[in-house]
PDB file of C-alpha atoms and ligand atoms in Angstrom:
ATOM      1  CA  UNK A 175      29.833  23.031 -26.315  1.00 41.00           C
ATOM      2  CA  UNK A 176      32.124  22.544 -23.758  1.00 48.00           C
ATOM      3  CA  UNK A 177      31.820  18.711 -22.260  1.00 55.00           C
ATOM      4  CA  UNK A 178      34.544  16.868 -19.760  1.00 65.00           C
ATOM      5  CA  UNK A 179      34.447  13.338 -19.960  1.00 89.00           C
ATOM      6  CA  UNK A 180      33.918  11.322 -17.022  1.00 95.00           C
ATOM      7  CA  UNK A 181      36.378   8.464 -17.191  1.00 96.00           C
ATOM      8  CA  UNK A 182      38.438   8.520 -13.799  1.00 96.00           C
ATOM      9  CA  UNK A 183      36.523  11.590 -12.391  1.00 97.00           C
ATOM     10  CA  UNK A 184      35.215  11.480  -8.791  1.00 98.00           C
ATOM     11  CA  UNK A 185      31.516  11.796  -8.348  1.00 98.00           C
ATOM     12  CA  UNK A 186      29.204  11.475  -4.933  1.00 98.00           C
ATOM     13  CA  UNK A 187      25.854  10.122  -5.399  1.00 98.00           C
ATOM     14  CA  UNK A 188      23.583   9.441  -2.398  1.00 99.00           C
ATOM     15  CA  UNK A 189      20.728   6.653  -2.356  1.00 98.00           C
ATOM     16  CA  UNK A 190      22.463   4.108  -4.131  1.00 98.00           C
ATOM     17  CA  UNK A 191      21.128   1.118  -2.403  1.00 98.00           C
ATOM     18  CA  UNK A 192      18.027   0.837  -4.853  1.00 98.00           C
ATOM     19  CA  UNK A 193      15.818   2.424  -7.436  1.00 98.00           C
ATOM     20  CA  UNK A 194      17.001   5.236  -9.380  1.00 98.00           C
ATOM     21  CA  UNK A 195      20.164   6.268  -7.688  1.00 98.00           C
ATOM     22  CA  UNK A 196      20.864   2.834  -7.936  1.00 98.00           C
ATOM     23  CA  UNK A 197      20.865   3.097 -11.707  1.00 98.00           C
ATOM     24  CA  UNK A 198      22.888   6.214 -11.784  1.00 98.00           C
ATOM     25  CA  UNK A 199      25.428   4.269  -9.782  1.00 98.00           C
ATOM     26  CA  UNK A 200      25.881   1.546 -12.306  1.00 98.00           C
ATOM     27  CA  UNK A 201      25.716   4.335 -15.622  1.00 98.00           C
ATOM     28  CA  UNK A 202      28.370   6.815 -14.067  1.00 98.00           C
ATOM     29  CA  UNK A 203      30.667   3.278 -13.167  1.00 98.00           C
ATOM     30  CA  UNK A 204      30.069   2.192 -17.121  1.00 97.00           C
ATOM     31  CA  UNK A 205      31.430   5.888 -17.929  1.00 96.00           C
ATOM     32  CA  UNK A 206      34.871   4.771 -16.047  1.00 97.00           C
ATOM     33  CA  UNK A 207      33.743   7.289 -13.133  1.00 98.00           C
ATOM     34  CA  UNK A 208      35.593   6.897  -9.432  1.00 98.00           C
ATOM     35  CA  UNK A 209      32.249   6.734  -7.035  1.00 98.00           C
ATOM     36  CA  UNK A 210      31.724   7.186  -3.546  1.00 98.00           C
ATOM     37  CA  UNK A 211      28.713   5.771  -2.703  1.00 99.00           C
ATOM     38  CA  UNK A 212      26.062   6.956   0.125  1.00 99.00           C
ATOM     39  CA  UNK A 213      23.046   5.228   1.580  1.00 99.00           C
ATOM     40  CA  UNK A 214      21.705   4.402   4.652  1.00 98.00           C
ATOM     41  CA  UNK A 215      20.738   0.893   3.626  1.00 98.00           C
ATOM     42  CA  UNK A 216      24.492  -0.812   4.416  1.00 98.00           C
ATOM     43  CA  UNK A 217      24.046  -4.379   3.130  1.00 98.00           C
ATOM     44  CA  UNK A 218      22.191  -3.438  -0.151  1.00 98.00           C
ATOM     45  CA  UNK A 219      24.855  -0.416  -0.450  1.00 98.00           C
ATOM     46  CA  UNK A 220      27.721  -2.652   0.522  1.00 98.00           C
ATOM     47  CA  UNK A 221      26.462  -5.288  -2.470  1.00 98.00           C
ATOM     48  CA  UNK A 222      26.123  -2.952  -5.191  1.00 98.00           C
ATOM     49  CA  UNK A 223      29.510  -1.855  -4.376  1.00 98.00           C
ATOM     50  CA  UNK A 224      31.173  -5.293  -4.283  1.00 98.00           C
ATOM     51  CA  UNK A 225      29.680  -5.764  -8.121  1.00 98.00           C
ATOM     52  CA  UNK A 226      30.836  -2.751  -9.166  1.00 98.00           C
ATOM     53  CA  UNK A 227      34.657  -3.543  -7.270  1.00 98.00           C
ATOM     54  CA  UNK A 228      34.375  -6.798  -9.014  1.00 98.00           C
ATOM     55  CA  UNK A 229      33.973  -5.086 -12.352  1.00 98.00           C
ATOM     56  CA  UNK A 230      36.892  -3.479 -11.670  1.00 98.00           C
ATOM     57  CA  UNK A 231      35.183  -0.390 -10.785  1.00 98.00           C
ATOM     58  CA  UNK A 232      37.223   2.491  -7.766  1.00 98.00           C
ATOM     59  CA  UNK A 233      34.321   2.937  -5.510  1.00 98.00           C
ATOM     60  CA  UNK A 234      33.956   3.371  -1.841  1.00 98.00           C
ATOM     61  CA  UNK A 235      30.547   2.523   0.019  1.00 98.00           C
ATOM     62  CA  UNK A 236      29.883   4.710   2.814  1.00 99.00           C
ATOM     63  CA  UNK A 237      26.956   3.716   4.828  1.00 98.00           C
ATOM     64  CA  UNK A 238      25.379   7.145   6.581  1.00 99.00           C
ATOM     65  CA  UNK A 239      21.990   8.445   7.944  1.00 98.00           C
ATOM     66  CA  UNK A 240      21.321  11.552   5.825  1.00 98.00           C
ATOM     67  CA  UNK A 241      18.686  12.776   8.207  1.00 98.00           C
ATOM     68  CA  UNK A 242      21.511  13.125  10.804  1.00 98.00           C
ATOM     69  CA  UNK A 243      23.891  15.962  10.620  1.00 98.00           C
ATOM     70  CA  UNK A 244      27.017  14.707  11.832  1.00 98.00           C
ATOM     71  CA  UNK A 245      27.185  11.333  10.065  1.00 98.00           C
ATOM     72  CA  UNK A 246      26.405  13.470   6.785  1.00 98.00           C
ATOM     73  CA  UNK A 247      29.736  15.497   7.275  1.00 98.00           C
ATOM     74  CA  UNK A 248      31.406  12.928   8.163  1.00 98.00           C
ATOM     75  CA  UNK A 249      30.062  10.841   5.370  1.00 98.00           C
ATOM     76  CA  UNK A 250      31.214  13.609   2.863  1.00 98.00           C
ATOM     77  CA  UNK A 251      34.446  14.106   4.779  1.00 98.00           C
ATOM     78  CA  UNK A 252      35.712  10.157   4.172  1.00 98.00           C
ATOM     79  CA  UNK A 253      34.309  10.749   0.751  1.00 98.00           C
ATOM     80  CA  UNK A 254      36.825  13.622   0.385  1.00 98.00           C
ATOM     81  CA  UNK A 255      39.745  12.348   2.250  1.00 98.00           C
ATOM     82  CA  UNK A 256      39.342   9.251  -0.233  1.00 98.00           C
ATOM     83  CA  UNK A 257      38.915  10.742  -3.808  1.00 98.00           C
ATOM     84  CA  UNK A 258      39.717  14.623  -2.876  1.00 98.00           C
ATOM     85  CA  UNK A 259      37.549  17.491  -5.608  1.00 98.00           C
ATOM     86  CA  UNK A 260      34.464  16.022  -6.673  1.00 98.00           C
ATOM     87  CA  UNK A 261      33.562  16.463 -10.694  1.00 97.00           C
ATOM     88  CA  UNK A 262      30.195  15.804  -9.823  1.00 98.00           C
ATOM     89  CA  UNK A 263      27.388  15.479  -6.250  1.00 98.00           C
ATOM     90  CA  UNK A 264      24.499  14.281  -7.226  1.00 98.00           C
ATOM     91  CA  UNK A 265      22.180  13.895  -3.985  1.00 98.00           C
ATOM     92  CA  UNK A 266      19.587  11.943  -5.242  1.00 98.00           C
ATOM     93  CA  UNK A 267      18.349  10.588  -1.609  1.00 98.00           C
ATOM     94  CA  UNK A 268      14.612  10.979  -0.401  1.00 98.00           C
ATOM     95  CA  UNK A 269      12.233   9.794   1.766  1.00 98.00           C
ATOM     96  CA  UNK A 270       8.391  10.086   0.737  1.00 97.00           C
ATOM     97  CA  UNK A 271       5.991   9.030   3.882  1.00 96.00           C
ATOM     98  CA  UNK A 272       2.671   9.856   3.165  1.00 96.00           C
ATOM     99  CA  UNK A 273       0.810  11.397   6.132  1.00 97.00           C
ATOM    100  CA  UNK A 274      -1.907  13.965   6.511  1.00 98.00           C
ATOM    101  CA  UNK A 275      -0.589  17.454   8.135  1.00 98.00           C
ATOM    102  CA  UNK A 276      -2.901  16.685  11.435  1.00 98.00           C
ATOM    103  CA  UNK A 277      -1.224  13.670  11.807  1.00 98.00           C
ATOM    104  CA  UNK A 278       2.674  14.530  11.029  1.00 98.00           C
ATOM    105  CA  UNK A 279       4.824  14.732  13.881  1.00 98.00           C
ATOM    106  CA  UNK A 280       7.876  17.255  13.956  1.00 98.00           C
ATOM    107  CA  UNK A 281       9.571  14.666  14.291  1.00 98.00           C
ATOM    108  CA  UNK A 282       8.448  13.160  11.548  1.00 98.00           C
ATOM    109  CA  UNK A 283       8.878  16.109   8.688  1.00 98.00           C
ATOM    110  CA  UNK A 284      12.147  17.442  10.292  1.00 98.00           C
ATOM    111  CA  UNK A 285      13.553  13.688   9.168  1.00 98.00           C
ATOM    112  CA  UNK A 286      12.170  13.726   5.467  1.00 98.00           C
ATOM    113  CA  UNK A 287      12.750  17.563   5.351  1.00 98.00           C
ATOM    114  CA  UNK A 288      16.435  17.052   6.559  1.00 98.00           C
ATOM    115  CA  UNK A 289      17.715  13.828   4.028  1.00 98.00           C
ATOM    116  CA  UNK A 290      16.266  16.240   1.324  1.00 98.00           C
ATOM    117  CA  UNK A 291      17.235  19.672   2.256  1.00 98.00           C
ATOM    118  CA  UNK A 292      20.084  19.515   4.818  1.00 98.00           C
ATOM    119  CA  UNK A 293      21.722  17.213   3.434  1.00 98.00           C
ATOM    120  CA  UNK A 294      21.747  18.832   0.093  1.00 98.00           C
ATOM    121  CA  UNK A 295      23.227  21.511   1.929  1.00 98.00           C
ATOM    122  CA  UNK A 296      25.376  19.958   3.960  1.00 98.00           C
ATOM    123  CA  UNK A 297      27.008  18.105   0.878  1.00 98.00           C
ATOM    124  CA  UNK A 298      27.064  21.468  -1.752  1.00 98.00           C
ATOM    125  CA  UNK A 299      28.331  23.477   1.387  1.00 98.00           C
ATOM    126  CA  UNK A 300      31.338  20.795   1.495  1.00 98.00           C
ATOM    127  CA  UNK A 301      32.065  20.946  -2.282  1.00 98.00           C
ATOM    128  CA  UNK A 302      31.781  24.114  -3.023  1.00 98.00           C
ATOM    129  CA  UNK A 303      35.270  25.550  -2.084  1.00 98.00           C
ATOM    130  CA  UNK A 304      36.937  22.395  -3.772  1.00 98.00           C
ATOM    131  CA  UNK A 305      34.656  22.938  -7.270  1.00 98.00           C
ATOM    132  CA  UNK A 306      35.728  26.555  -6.595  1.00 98.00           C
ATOM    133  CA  UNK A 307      39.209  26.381  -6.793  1.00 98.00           C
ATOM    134  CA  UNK A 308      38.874  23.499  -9.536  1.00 97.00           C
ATOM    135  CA  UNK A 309      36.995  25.885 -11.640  1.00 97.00           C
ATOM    136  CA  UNK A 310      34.674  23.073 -12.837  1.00 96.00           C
ATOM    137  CA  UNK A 311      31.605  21.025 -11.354  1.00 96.00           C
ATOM    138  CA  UNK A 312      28.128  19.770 -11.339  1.00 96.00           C
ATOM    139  CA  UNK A 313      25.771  19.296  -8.613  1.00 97.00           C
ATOM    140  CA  UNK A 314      22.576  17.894  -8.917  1.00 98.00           C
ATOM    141  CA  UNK A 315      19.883  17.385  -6.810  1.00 98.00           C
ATOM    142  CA  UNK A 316      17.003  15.063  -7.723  1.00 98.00           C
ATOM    143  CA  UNK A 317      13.640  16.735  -7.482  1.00 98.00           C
ATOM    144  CA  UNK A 318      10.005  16.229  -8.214  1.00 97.00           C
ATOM    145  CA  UNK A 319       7.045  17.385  -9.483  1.00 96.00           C
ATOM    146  CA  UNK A 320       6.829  18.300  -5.755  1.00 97.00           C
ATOM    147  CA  UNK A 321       8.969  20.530  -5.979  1.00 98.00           C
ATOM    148  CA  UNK A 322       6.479  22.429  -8.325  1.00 97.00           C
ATOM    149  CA  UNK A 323       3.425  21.822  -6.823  1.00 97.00           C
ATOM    150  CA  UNK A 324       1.690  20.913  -3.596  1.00 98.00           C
ATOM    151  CA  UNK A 325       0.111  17.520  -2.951  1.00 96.00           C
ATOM    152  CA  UNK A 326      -2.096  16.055  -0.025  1.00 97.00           C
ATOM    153  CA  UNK A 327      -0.207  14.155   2.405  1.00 97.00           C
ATOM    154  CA  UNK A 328       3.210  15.696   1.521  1.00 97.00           C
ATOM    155  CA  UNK A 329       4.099  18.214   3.908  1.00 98.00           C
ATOM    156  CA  UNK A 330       7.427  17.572   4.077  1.00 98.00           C
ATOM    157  CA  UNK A 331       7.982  15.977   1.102  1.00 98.00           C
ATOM    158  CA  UNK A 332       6.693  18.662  -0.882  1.00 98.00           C
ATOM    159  CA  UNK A 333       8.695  21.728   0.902  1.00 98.00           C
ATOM    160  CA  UNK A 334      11.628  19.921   1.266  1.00 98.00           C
ATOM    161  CA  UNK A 335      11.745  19.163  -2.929  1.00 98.00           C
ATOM    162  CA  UNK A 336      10.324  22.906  -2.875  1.00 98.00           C
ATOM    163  CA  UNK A 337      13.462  23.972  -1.116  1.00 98.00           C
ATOM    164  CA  UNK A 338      15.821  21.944  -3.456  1.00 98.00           C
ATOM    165  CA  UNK A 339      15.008  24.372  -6.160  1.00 98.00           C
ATOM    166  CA  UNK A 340      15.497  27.272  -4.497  1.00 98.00           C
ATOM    167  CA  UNK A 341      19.044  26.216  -3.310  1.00 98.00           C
ATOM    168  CA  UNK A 342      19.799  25.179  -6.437  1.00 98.00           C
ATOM    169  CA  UNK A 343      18.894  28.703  -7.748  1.00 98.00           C
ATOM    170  CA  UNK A 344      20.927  30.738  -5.526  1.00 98.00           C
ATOM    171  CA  UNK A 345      24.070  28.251  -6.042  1.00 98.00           C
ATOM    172  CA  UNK A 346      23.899  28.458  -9.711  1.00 98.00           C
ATOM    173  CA  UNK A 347      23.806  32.425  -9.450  1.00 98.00           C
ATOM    174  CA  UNK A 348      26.650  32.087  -7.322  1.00 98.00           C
ATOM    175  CA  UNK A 349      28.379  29.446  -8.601  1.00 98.00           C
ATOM    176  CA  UNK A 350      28.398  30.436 -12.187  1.00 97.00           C
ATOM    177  CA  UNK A 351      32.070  32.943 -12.099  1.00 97.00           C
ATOM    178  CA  UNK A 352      33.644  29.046 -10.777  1.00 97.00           C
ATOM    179  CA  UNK A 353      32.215  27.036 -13.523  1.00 96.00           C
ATOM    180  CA  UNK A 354      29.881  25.254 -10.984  1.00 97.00           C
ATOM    181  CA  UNK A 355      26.618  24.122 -12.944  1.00 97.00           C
ATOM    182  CA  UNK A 356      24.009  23.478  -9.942  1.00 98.00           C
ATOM    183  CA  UNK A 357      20.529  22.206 -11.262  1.00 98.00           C
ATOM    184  CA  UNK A 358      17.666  20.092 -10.056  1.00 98.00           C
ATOM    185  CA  UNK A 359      16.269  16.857 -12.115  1.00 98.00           C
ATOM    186  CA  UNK A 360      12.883  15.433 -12.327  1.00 98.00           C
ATOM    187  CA  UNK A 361      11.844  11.743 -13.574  1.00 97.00           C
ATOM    188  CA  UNK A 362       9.562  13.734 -15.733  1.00 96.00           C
ATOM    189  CA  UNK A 363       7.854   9.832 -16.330  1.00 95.00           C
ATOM    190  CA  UNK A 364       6.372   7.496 -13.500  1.00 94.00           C
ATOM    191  CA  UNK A 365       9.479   5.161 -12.253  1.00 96.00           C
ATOM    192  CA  UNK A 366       9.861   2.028 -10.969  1.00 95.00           C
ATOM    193  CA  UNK A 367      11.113   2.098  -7.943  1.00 96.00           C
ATOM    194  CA  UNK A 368      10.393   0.793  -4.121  1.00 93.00           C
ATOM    195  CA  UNK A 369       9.433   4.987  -3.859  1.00 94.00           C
ATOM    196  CA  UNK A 370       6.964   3.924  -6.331  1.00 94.00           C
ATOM    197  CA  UNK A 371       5.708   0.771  -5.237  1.00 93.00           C
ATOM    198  CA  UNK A 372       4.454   2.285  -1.594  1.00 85.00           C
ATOM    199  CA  UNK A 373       2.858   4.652  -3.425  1.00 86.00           C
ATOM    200  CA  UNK A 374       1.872   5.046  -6.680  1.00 91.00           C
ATOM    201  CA  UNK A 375      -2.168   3.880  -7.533  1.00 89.00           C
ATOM    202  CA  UNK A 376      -2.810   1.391 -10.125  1.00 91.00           C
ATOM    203  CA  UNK A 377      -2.584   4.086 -13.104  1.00 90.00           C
ATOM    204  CA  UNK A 378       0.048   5.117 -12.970  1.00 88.00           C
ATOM    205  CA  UNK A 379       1.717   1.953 -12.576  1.00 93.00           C
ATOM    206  CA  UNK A 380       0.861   0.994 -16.026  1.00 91.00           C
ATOM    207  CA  UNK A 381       2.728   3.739 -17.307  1.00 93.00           C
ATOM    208  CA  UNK A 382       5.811   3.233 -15.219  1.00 94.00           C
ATOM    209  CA  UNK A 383       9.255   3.135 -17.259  1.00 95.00           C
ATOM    210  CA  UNK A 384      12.557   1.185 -15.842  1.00 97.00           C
ATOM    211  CA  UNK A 385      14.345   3.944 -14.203  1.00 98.00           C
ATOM    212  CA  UNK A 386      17.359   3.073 -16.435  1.00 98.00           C
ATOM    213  CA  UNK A 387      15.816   4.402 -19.150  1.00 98.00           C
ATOM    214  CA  UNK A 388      16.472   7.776 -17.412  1.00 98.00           C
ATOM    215  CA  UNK A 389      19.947   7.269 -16.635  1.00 98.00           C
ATOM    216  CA  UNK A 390      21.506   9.054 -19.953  1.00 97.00           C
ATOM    217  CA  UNK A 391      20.185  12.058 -18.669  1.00 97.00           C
ATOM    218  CA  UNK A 392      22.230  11.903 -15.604  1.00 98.00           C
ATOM    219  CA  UNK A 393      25.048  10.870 -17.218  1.00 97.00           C
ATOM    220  CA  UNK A 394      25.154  14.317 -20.109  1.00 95.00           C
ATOM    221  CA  UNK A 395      24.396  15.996 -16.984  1.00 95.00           C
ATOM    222  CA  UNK A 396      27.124  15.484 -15.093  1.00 95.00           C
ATOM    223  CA  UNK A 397      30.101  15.629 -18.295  1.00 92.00           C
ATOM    224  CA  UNK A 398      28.775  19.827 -19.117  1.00 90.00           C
ATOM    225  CA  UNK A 399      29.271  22.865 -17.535  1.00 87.00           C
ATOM    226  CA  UNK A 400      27.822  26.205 -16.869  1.00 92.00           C
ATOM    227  CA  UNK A 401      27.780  26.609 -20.763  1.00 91.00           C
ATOM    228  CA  UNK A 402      24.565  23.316 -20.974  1.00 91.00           C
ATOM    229  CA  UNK A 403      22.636  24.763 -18.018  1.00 94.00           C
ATOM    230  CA  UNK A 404      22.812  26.122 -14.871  1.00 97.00           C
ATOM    231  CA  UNK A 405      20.104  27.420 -12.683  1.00 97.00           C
ATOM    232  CA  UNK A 406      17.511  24.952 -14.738  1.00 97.00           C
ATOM    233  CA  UNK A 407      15.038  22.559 -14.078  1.00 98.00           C
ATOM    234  CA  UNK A 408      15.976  19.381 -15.965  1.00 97.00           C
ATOM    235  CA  UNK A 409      13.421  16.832 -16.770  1.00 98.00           C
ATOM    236  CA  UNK A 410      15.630  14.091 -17.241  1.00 98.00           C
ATOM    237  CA  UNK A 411      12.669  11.259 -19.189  1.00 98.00           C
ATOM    238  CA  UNK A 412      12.447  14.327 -22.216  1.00 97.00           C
ATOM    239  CA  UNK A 413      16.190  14.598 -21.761  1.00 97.00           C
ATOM    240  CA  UNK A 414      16.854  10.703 -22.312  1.00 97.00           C
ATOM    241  CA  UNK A 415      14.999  10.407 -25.137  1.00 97.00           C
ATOM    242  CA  UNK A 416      16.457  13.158 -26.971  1.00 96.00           C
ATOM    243  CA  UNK A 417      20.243  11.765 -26.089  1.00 95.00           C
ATOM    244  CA  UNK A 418      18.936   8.607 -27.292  1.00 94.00           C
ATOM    245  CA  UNK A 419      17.196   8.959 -30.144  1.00 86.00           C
TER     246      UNK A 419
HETATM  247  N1  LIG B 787       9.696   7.278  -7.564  1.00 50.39           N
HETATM  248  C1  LIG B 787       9.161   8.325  -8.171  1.00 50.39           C
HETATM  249  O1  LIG B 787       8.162   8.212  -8.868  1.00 50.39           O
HETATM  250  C2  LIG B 787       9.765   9.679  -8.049  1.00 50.39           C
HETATM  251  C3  LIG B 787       9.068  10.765  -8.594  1.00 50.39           C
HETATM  252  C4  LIG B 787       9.626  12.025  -8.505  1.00 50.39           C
HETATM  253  C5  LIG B 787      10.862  12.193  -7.893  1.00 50.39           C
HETATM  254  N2  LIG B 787      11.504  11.126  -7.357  1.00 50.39           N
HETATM  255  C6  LIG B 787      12.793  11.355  -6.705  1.00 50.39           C
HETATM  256  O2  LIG B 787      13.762  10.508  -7.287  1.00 50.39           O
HETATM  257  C7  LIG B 787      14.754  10.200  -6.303  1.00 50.39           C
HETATM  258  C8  LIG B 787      14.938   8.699  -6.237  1.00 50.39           C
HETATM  259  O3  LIG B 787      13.672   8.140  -5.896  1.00 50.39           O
HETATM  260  P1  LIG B 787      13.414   6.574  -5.918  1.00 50.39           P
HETATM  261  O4  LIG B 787      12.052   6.393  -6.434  1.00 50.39           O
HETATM  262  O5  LIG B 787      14.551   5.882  -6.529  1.00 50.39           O
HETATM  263  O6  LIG B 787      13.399   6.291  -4.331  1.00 50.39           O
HETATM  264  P2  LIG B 787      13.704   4.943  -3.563  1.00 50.39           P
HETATM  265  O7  LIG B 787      12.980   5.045  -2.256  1.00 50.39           O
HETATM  266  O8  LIG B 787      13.387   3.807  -4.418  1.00 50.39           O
HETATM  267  O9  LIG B 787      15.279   5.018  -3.296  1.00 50.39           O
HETATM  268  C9  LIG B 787      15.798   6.038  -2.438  1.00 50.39           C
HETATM  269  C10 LIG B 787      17.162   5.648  -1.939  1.00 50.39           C
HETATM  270  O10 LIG B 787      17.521   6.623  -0.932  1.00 50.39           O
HETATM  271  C11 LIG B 787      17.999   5.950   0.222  1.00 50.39           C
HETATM  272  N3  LIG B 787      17.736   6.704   1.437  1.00 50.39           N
HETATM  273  C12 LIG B 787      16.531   6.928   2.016  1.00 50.39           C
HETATM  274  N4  LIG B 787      16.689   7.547   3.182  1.00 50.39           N
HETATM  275  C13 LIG B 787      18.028   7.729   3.372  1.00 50.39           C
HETATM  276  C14 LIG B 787      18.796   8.296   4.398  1.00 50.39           C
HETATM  277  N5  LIG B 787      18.246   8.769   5.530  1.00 50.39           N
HETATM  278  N6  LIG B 787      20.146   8.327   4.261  1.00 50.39           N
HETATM  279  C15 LIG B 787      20.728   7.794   3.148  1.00 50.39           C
HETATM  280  N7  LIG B 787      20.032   7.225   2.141  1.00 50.39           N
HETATM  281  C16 LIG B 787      18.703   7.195   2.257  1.00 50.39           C
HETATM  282  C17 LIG B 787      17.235   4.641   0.221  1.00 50.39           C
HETATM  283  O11 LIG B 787      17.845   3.663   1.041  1.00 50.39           O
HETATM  284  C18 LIG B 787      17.194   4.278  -1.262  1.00 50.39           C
HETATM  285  O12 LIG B 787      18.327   3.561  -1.639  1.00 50.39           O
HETATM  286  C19 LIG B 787      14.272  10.824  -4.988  1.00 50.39           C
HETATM  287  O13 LIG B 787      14.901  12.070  -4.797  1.00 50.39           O
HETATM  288  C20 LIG B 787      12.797  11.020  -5.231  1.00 50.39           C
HETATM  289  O14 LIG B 787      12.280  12.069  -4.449  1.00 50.39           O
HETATM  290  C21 LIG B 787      10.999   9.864  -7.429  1.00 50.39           C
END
């Protein structure tokens, strides 16, 4: 099976700052990975990434609003300019405010909807000509069993993780003759994360795992090609466990 290893290669991951993207972070830097690193929280972002410099990791913090259009491109653009083709973009970034639909502004679910969906876009759309010509790639956007299914108080939540997987479909149909795996990951367990803390109910939060334990999955993930899986739906807890016996 055809695998690249990661050491030196230049990934994107967005939502660093804390919780599972924070954990990705710190697994792609222990593979020897060159990171640029997105979030919109700057002083958690900005101290992950001084631990990770002091570890002698190459990794640039960029602190960006991925709700808002133009500080996404630009955002990807220093990202670029910085490390040039990207091995792997993992947009991992989400917001999950609970709200009934009579009470959502459009304000409101255009926010969640766009640091879910547009920015995905946004970031594959930027990418995709440098994977292209590379020949090689994997994009990965973090999903949900919301992306599945619908749930009360998740109307934009739920389309935007909806929408995920069907971008990630027509990108891996596309992106396939260039080598570009594109596929969406769920927890596939209950995490522990500030995400979770607002809202999981006590039940589940007995069965909550340390989000590291999902991090191998990320990690196989982003070292394959079209040859693993492209076009799939990745559930990265069964995943882990598999890689790790
Ligand atoms: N927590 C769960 O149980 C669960 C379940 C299913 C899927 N997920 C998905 O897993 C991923 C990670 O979730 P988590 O639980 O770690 O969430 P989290 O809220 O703990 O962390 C999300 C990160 O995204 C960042 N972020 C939020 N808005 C941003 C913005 N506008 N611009 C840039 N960065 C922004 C936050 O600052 C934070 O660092 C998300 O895509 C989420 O939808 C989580």
């Amino acid at each position: 099976m055809p695998m690249s290893q990661l050491k030196d290669r230049f990934g994107i991951i967005t939502g660093v700052a804390e919780g599972l993207g924070n954990r990705i972070a710190r697994a792609y830097a222990r593979e020897g990975m060159r990171l640029a690193l997105m979030d919109v929280q700057t002083q958690k972002l900005n101290e992950l990434a001084a631990e990770l410099i002091a570890n002698g990791v190459d990794c640039l913090p960029i602190s960006v609003d991925l709700s808002d259009e133009k500080q996404t491109h630009h955002a990807l653009q220093q990202a670029l300019d910085h490390y040039g083709t990207p091995r792997v973009l993992l947009h991992n970034a989400a917001v999950l405010n609970e709200r009934f639909f009579v009470d959502i502004a459009f304000e409101q679910w255009r926010k969640e909807i766009d640091i879910i969906l547009q920015a995905g876009f946004i970031l594959s759309k930027g990418v995709w000509p440098l994977m292209m010509a590379a020949g090689m790639g994997s994009i990965i956007f973090v999903s949900s069993g919301s992306g599945l299914k619908g749930f009360e108080k998740e109307a934009a939540y739920c389309p935007g993780k909806h929408g995920q997987e069907g971008l990630m479909k027509v990108l891996a149909l596309e992106g396939k003759a260039f080598n570009i795996a594109v596929n969406t990951v769920t927890p596939g367990a209950p995490i522990n994360t500030p995400m979770s803390h607002g809202h999981y109910p006590e039940a589940l939060r007995q069965q909550w795992i340390d989000p590291d334990l999902l991090a191998p999955a990320f990690v196989w993930l982003a070292k394959q090609d079209t040859a693993f899986a492209t076009g799939e739906r990745l559930d990265a807890w069964k995943m882990s466990q598999m890689l790790t016996g």
